[in-house]
Backbone as a chain_set.jsonl record, in Angstrom:
{"seq": "MSLSYVATTLADNAPKATGYGAIGYGLAAIGPGIGVGIVVGKAIEGFARQPELAGQIRTNMFLGIAFTEALALIGLVAGFIF", "coords": {"N": [[-4.479, 40.514, -24.764], [-5.562, 38.126, -26.806], [-7.941, 35.513, -26.896], [-7.507, 33.618, -28.802], [-4.789, 33.807, -29.3], [-3.816, 32.882, -26.929], [-4.634, 30.269, -26.897], [-3.245, 29.293, -29.238], [-0.595, 29.663, -28.397], [-0.507, 27.935, -26.425], [-1.041, 25.446, -27.6], [1.167, 25.392, -29.52], [3.303, 24.99, -27.608], [2.643, 22.585, -26.178], [3.812, 20.033, -26.754], [6.339, 20.303, -25.833], [5.959, 21.168, -23.087], [4.595, 18.8, -22.065], [6.45, 16.918, -22.176], [8.441, 17.921, -20.369], [6.906, 17.986, -18.197], [6.355, 15.15, -17.697], [8.927, 14.267, -17.156], [9.355, 15.695, -14.906], [7.498, 14.908, -13.062], [8.354, 12.219, -12.853], [10.704, 12.427, -11.582], [9.818, 13.711, -9.297], [8.147, 11.642, -8.096], [9.966, 9.877, -7.031], [10.845, 10.492, -4.313], [8.428, 10.239, -2.818], [7.718, 7.597, -3.384], [9.792, 6.101, -2.037], [9.205, 7.104, 0.564], [6.748, 6.041, 1.174], [7.416, 3.222, 1.064], [8.894, 3.186, 3.281], [7.198, 3.885, 5.46], [5.241, 1.911, 5.16], [6.989, -0.389, 5.821], [7.805, 0.075, 8.299], [5.413, 0.086, 9.658], [4.744, -2.626, 9.411], [6.672, -3.769, 10.905], [5.884, -2.694, 13.32], [3.514, -4.096, 13.538], [4.343, -6.68, 14.01], [5.716, -6.452, 16.293], [3.972, -5.565, 18.298], [1.066, -6.831, 18.249], [-1.365, -6.326, 19.384], [-1.802, -3.491, 19.004], [-2.53, -3.116, 16.453], [-4.819, -1.945, 15.031], [-4.332, 0.774, 15.634], [-1.864, 1.428, 14.682], [-2.358, 0.75, 11.853], [-4.131, 2.747, 11.316], [-2.52, 5.087, 11.526], [-0.55, 4.473, 9.737], [-1.944, 4.672, 7.148], [-2.671, 7.237, 7.255], [-0.08, 8.397, 7.095], [0.806, 7.502, 4.662], [-1.029, 8.881, 3.029], [-0.268, 11.542, 3.502], [2.266, 11.445, 2.407], [1.81, 10.575, -0.233], [0.485, 13.0, -1.054], [2.555, 14.593, -1.539], [3.599, 13.611, -3.915], [1.562, 14.291, -5.657], [1.614, 17.096, -5.48], [4.114, 17.334, -6.729], [3.438, 16.501, -9.256], [1.909, 18.555, -10.176], [3.648, 20.722, -10.05], [5.445, 19.895, -11.762], [4.123, 20.368, -14.243], [3.559, 22.96, -14.134], [6.112, 24.537, -13.945]], "CA": [[-4.188, 39.217, -25.233], [-6.787, 37.477, -27.156], [-8.128, 33.882, -26.464], [-6.817, 32.756, -29.929], [-3.354, 33.874, -29.171], [-3.362, 32.028, -25.785], [-4.839, 28.875, -27.411], [-2.328, 29.089, -30.185], [0.603, 29.531, -27.81], [-0.528, 26.612, -25.651], [-0.943, 24.365, -28.634], [2.636, 25.204, -29.904], [4.13, 24.573, -26.485], [2.117, 21.458, -25.558], [4.576, 18.794, -26.63], [7.56, 20.476, -24.857], [5.381, 21.261, -21.744], [4.172, 17.579, -21.572], [7.717, 16.139, -21.864], [9.058, 18.42, -19.149], [5.979, 17.598, -16.945], [6.634, 13.857, -17.448], [10.232, 14.193, -16.52], [9.343, 16.383, -13.416], [6.629, 14.017, -12.203], [9.157, 11.031, -12.637], [11.68, 12.852, -10.481], [9.148, 13.936, -7.925], [7.614, 10.558, -7.562], [11.121, 9.06, -6.33], [10.878, 10.639, -2.825], [7.213, 9.603, -2.137], [7.809, 6.154, -3.424], [10.695, 5.682, -1.012], [8.47, 7.469, 1.825], [5.639, 5.063, 1.211], [8.096, 2.025, 1.393], [9.457, 3.192, 4.732], [6.134, 3.932, 6.225], [4.712, 0.469, 5.254], [7.832, -1.24, 6.319], [7.714, 0.398, 9.872], [4.193, -0.386, 10.264], [4.749, -4.075, 9.464], [7.417, -3.959, 12.111], [5.195, -2.527, 14.482], [2.518, -5.12, 13.715], [5.075, -7.818, 14.356], [6.167, -6.316, 17.662], [2.835, -5.384, 19.116], [-0.039, -7.111, 17.33], [-2.606, -5.779, 19.87], [-2.022, -2.223, 18.595], [-2.654, -3.22, 14.931], [-5.72, -0.944, 14.635], [-3.832, 2.135, 15.669], [-0.699, 1.321, 13.724], [-2.871, 0.808, 10.623], [-4.574, 4.268, 11.083], [-1.348, 5.907, 11.42], [0.081, 4.066, 8.39], [-2.738, 5.13, 6.168], [-2.336, 8.793, 7.392], [1.284, 8.672, 6.526], [0.69, 7.132, 3.104], [-1.823, 9.86, 2.399], [0.562, 12.716, 3.376], [3.39, 11.108, 1.493], [1.435, 10.692, -1.646], [0.242, 14.325, -1.499], [3.887, 15.244, -2.154], [3.6, 13.3, -5.307], [0.568, 15.186, -6.453], [2.308, 18.371, -5.688], [5.261, 17.261, -7.768], [2.994, 16.504, -10.522], [1.321, 19.895, -10.558], [4.792, 21.658, -10.164], [6.139, 19.542, -13.018], [3.432, 20.957, -15.324], [3.623, 24.638, -13.883], [7.347, 25.059, -14.221]], "C": [[-5.451, 38.435, -25.455], [-6.809, 35.928, -26.778], [-7.41, 33.052, -27.541], [-5.478, 32.594, -29.732], [-2.985, 32.89, -28.084], [-3.572, 30.616, -26.279], [-3.642, 28.391, -28.391], [-0.991, 28.711, -29.663], [0.681, 28.174, -26.991], [-0.498, 25.483, -26.534], [0.508, 24.28, -29.216], [3.481, 24.704, -28.927], [3.646, 23.27, -25.95], [3.065, 20.153, -25.621], [5.83, 18.967, -25.869], [7.044, 20.583, -23.458], [5.156, 19.68, -21.333], [5.517, 16.859, -21.352], [8.412, 16.593, -20.659], [8.132, 17.966, -17.868], [6.268, 16.132, -16.654], [7.909, 13.518, -16.71], [10.069, 14.762, -15.119], [8.715, 15.536, -12.613], [7.569, 12.673, -11.915], [10.061, 11.253, -11.609], [11.034, 13.085, -9.098], [8.441, 12.752, -7.399], [8.786, 9.576, -6.879], [10.884, 9.189, -4.87], [9.492, 10.035, -2.201], [7.257, 8.12, -2.24], [8.777, 5.485, -2.355], [9.993, 6.0, 0.41], [7.475, 6.323, 1.969], [6.294, 3.731, 1.676], [8.472, 2.086, 2.86], [8.27, 3.181, 5.544], [5.54, 2.467, 6.387], [5.513, -0.434, 6.002], [7.853, -1.231, 7.867], [6.479, -0.119, 10.354], [4.079, -1.926, 10.249], [5.615, -4.429, 10.707], [6.611, -3.807, 13.406], [3.923, -3.529, 14.692], [3.15, -6.393, 14.362], [5.399, -7.752, 15.949], [5.084, -6.25, 18.664], [1.468, -5.507, 18.369], [-1.36, -6.478, 17.96], [-2.909, -4.166, 19.523], [-2.121, -2.153, 17.093], [-3.62, -2.089, 14.45], [-5.157, 0.512, 14.666], [-2.752, 2.487, 14.819], [-1.182, 1.406, 12.187], [-3.385, 2.166, 10.268], [-3.531, 5.141, 10.708], [-0.632, 5.602, 10.035], [-0.6, 4.77, 7.252], [-2.766, 6.642, 6.12], [-0.916, 9.113, 6.809], [1.408, 8.408, 5.157], [0.018, 8.355, 2.45], [-1.041, 11.201, 2.284], [1.78, 12.519, 2.408], [2.949, 11.189, 0.131], [0.901, 12.097, -2.032], [1.439, 14.997, -2.088], [3.937, 14.764, -3.608], [2.705, 14.07, -6.229], [1.171, 16.531, -6.502], [3.437, 18.427, -6.675], [4.792, 17.18, -9.097], [2.443, 17.688, -11.138], [2.594, 20.71, -10.851], [5.589, 21.148, -11.488], [5.477, 20.28, -14.306], [3.43, 22.529, -15.295], [5.031, 25.13, -14.454], [7.963, 24.204, -15.473]], "O": [[-6.246, 38.129, -24.566], [-5.823, 35.281, -26.426], [-6.82, 32.002, -27.287], [-4.922, 31.51, -29.909], [-2.013, 32.146, -28.214], [-2.679, 29.796, -26.068], [-3.165, 27.259, -28.319], [-0.3, 27.807, -30.133], [1.687, 27.47, -26.904], [0.134, 24.5, -26.147], [1.014, 23.17, -29.383], [4.412, 23.985, -29.288], [4.419, 22.804, -25.113], [3.092, 19.339, -24.698], [6.378, 18.014, -25.315], [7.744, 20.052, -22.596], [5.574, 19.349, -20.224], [5.649, 16.207, -20.316], [8.956, 15.762, -19.931], [8.582, 17.658, -16.764], [6.429, 15.804, -15.478], [7.978, 12.666, -15.824], [10.698, 14.232, -14.203], [9.188, 15.304, -11.501], [7.505, 12.128, -10.813], [10.249, 10.382, -10.76], [11.534, 12.761, -8.021], [8.103, 12.812, -6.216], [8.445, 8.578, -6.242], [10.73, 8.179, -4.184], [9.525, 9.399, -1.148], [6.879, 7.424, -1.298], [8.497, 4.386, -1.875], [10.187, 5.225, 1.346], [7.496, 5.694, 3.027], [5.776, 3.135, 2.62], [8.36, 1.092, 3.577], [8.314, 2.358, 6.458], [5.377, 1.92, 7.478], [4.974, -1.225, 6.776], [7.904, -2.238, 8.573], [6.456, -0.745, 11.414], [3.33, -2.462, 11.065], [5.256, -5.332, 11.462], [6.647, -4.594, 14.352], [3.41, -3.729, 15.793], [2.51, -7.069, 15.167], [5.361, -8.72, 16.708], [5.208, -6.794, 19.761], [0.844, -4.534, 17.946], [-2.306, -6.149, 17.244], [-4.01, -3.65, 19.716], [-1.782, -1.112, 16.529], [-3.257, -1.346, 13.538], [-5.489, 1.34, 13.817], [-2.639, 3.59, 14.285], [-0.517, 2.033, 11.363], [-3.168, 2.696, 9.178], [-3.593, 5.863, 9.714], [-0.197, 6.517, 9.334], [0.072, 5.414, 6.446], [-2.874, 7.241, 5.049], [-0.742, 10.091, 6.082], [2.146, 9.126, 4.483], [0.478, 8.809, 1.402], [-1.077, 11.895, 1.268], [2.185, 13.444, 1.703], [3.626, 11.823, -0.679], [0.854, 12.395, -3.225], [1.359, 15.833, -2.988], [4.323, 15.556, -4.468], [3.03, 14.431, -7.36], [1.228, 17.093, -7.596], [3.671, 19.428, -7.352], [5.447, 17.63, -10.037], [2.452, 17.887, -12.353], [2.607, 21.374, -11.888], [6.272, 21.92, -12.161], [6.158, 20.71, -15.237], [3.315, 23.223, -16.305], [5.089, 26.008, -15.314], [9.077, 24.478, -15.919]]}, "num_chains": 1, "name": "protein.A"}
């Protein structure tokens, strides 16, 4: 398989792949968006209930957000691969 064949094939399929990737990422972003909302909402509840633990709650909140956003990045990559 020559390099020019691969480049031509990718160029021919680019509009179609981009459309599917955008739709896939849009669908994949729904779950992490909901997840981040839940994580932040529960952290705010924790701040209100026990203000003295704000530092620990904030650290755990940021870890939860990071792991949840990792799912969105995996969805972005999967949308372009499939």
